[in-house]
Short mmCIF file of C-alpha atoms and ligand atoms in Angstrom, two decimals:
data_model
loop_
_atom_site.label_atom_id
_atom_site.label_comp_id
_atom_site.label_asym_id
_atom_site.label_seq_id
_atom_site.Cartn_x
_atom_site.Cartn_y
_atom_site.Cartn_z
CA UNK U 71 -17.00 -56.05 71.83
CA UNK U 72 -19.63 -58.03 73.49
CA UNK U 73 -21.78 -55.41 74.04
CA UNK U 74 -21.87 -54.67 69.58
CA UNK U 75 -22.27 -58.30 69.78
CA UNK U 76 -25.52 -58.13 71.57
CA UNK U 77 -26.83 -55.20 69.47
CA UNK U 78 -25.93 -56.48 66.58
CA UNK U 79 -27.75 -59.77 67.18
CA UNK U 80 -30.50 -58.18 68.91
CA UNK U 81 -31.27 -55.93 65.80
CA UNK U 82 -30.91 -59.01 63.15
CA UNK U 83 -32.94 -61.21 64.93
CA UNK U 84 -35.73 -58.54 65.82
CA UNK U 85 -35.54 -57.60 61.85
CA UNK U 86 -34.81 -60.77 59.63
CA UNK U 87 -36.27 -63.19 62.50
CA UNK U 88 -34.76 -66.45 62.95
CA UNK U 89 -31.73 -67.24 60.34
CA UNK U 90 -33.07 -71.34 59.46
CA UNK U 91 -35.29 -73.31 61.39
CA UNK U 92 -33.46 -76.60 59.80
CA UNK U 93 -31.11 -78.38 61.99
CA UNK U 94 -27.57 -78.09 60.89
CA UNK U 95 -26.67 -81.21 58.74
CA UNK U 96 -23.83 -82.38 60.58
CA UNK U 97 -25.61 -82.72 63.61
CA UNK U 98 -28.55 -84.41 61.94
CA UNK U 99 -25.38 -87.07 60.75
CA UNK U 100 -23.92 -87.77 64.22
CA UNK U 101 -27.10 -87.73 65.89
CA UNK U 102 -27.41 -91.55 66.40
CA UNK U 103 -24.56 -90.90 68.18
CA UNK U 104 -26.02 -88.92 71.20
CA UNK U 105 -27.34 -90.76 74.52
CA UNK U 106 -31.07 -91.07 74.87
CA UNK U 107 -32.36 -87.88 77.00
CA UNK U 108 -29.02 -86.50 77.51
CA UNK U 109 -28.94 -83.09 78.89
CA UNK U 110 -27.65 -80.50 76.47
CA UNK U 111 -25.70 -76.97 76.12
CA UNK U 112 -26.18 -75.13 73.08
CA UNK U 113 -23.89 -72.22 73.10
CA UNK U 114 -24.79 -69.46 71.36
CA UNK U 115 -27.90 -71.18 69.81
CA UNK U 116 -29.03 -68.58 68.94
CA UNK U 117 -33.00 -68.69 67.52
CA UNK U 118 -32.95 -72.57 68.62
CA UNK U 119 -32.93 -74.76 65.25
CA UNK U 120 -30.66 -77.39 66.70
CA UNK U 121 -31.85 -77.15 70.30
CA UNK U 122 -35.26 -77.19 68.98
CA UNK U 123 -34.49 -80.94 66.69
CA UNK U 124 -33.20 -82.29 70.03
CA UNK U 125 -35.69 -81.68 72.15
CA UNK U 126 -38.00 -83.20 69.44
CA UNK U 127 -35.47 -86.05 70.18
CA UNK U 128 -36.13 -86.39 73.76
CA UNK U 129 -33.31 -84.82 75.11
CA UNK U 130 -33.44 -81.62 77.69
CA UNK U 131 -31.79 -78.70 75.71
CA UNK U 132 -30.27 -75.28 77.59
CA UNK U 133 -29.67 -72.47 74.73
CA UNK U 134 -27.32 -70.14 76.59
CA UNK U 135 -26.77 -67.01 74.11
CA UNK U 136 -26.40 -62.37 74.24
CA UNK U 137 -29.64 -62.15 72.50
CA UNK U 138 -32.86 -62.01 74.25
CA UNK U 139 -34.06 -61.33 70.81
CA UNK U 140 -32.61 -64.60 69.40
CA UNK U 141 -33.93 -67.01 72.55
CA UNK U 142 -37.93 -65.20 72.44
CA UNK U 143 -37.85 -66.50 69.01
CA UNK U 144 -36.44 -70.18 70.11
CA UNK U 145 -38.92 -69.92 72.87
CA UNK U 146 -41.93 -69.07 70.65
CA UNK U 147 -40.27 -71.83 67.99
CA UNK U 148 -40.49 -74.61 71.27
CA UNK U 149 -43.83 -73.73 72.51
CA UNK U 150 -45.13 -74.29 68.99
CA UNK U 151 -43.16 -77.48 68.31
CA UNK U 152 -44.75 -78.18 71.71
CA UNK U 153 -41.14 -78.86 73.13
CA UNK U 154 -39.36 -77.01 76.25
CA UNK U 155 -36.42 -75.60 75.52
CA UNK U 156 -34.56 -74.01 78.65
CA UNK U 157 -33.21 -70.32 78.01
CA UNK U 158 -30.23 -68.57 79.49
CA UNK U 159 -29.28 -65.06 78.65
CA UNK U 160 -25.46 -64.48 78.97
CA UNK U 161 -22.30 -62.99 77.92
CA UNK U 162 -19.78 -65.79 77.54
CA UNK U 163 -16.70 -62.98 77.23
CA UNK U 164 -18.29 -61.75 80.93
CA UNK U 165 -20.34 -64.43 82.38
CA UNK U 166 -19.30 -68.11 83.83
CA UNK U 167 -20.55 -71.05 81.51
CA UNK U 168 -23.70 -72.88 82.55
CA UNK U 169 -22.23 -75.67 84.98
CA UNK U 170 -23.51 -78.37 84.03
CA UNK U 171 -22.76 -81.13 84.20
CA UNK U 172 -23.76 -81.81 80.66
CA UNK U 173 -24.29 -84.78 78.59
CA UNK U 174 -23.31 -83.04 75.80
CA UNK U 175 -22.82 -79.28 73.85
CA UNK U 176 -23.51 -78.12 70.57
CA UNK U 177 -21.26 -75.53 68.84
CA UNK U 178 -22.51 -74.43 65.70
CA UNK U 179 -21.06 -71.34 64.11
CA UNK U 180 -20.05 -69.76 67.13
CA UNK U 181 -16.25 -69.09 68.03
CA UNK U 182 -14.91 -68.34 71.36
CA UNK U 183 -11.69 -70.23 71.53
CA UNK U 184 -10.55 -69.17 75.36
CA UNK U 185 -14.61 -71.63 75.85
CA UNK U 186 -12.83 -75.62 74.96
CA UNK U 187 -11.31 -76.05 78.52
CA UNK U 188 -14.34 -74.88 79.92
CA UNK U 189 -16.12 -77.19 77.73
CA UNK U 190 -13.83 -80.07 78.99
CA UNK U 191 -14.62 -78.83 82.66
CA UNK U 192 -18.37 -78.65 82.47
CA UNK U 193 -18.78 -81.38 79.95
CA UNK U 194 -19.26 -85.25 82.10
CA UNK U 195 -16.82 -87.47 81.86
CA UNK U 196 -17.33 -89.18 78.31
CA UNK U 197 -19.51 -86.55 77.43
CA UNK U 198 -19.39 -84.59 74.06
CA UNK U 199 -18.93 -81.47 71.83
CA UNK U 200 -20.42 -81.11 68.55
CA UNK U 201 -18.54 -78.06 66.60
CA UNK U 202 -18.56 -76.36 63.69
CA UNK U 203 -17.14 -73.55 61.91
CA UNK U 204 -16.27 -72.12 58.44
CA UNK U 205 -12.60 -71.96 58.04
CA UNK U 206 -10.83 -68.60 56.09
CA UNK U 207 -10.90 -70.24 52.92
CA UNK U 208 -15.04 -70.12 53.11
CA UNK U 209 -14.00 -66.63 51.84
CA UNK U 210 -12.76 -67.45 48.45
CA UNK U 211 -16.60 -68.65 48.03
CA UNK U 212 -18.75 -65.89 50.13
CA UNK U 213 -18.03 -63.03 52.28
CA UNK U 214 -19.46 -64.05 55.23
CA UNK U 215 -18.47 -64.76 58.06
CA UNK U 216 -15.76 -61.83 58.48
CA UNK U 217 -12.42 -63.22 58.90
CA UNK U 218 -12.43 -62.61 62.47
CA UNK U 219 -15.07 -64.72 63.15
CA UNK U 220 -13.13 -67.77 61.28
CA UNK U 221 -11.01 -70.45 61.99
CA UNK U 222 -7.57 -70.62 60.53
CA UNK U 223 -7.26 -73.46 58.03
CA UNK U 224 -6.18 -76.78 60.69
CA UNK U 225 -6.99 -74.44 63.82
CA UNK U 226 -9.40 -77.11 64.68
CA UNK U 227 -7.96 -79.63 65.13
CA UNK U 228 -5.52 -77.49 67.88
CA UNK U 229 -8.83 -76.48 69.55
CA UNK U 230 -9.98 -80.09 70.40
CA UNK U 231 -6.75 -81.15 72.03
CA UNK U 232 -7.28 -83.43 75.12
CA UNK U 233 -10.43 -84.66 73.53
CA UNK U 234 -10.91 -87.42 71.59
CA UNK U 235 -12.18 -87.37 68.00
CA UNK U 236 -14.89 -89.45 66.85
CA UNK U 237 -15.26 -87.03 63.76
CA UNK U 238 -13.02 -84.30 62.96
CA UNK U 239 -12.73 -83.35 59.03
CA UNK U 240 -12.19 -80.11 56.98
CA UNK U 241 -13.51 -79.32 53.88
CA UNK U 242 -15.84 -77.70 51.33
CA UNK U 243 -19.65 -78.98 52.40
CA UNK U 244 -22.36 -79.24 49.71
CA UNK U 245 -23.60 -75.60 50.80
CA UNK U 246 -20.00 -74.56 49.15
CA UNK U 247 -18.77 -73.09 52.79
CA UNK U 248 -15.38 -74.71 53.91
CA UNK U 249 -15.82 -75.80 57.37
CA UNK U 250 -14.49 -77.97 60.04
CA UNK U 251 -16.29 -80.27 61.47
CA UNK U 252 -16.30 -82.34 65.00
CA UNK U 253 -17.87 -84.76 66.73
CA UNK U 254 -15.22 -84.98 70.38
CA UNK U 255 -15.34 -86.92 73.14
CA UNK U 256 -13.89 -85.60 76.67
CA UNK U 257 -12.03 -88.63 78.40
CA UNK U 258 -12.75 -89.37 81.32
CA UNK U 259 -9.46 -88.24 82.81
CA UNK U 260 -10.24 -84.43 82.20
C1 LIG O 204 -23.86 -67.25 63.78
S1 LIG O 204 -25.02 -67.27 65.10
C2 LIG O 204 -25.17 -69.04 65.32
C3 LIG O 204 -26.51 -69.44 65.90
C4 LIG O 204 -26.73 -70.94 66.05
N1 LIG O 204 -25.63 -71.61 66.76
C5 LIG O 204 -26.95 -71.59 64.70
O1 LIG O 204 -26.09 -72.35 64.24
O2 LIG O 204 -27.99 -71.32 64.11
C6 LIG O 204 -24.01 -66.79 66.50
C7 LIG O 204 -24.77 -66.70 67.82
O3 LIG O 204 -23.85 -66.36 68.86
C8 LIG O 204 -24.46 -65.45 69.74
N2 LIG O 204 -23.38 -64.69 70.44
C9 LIG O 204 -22.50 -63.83 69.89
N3 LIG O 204 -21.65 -63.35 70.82
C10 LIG O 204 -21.99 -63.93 72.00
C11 LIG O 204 -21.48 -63.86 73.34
N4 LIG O 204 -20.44 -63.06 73.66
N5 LIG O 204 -22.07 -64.61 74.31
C12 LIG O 204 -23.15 -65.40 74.01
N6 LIG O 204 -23.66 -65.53 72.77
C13 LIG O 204 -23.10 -64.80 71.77
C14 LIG O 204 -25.34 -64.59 68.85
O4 LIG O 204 -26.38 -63.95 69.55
C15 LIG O 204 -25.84 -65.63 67.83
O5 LIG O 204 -27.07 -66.16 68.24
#
């Protein structure tokens, strides 16, 4: 599987280039929310729109992700933006996740669900997750994401258990996909 994964990302980034260099909206809304300079995991970030924004923000952003194709473009997108942006190419179905400790990590449209205790390991006490993910009713509007690659409709919620939400909501956004959304704290307990 992982090793489609990476070709399949390697050949749509190396073709269509990055997918949006626009921070995802939701994290744009909780933003005020995030410590000054925290230090940040962005898992499978992919071409680097949201690690890019929050580096602009001051904080010191790690894009761990299969595509070397997908983190040259976030590292070209950085030094133009005249931000660093820390890359690490990895497998998260073969490799360990970055250690951390981190502030805080970013989830955007990227589903491993066997990765939320590992989030609550690596993650500092009080620290957050950001997530977000189109649900299987986003297909009664567009075709993509595959099933596979969706959440069941409430799944969410089951995902974030142990952590506590600060945001958690499901619904259709104004970009007509049906998502859930969270902003989670990991207590200190964890
Ligand atoms: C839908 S894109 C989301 C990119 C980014 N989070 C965003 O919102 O723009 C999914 C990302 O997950 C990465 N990915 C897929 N499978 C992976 C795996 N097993 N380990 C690490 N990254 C993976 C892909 O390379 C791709 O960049």
């Amino acid at each position: 599987m992982s090793q489609t994964e990476r070709e399949h990302w390697n050949t749509r980034y190396s073709t269509e280039g990055a997918r949006s260099t626009e921070p995802a909206l939701f994290l744009v809304e909780i933003a005020d929310r995030i410590p000054d300079r925290s230090r940040i995991l962005d898992v499978g970030g992919g071409s680097g729109r949201n690690a890019i924004w929050l580096a602009r923000r001051g904080h010191a952003v790690t894009i761990a992700d299969i595509s070397e194709s997908g983190l040259q473009l976030a590292r070209t997108a950085a030094a133009e933006a005249k931000v660093g942006v820390a890359t690490i190419a990895m497998d998260f179905d073969e490799d360990p996740i970055p250690a951390g400790p981190w502030d805080m990590i970013v989830d955007f449209h990227f589903i491993k669900r066997y990765l939320f205790s590992d989030f609550a390991r690596v993650l500092k006490p009080g620290g957050l997750l950001v997530f977000c993910r189109a649900t299987t009713r986003n297909l009664e509007r567009n075709e993509r994401p595959p099933r596979p690659f969706l959440l069941d409709e409430g799944e969410g919620w089951s995902l974030l258990e142990g952590f506590e939400l600060l945001v958690a909501r499901e619904g259709w956004s104004a970009e007509e996909r049906h998502e859930f959304e969270a902003l989670a704290r990991v207590p200190a307990a964890v």
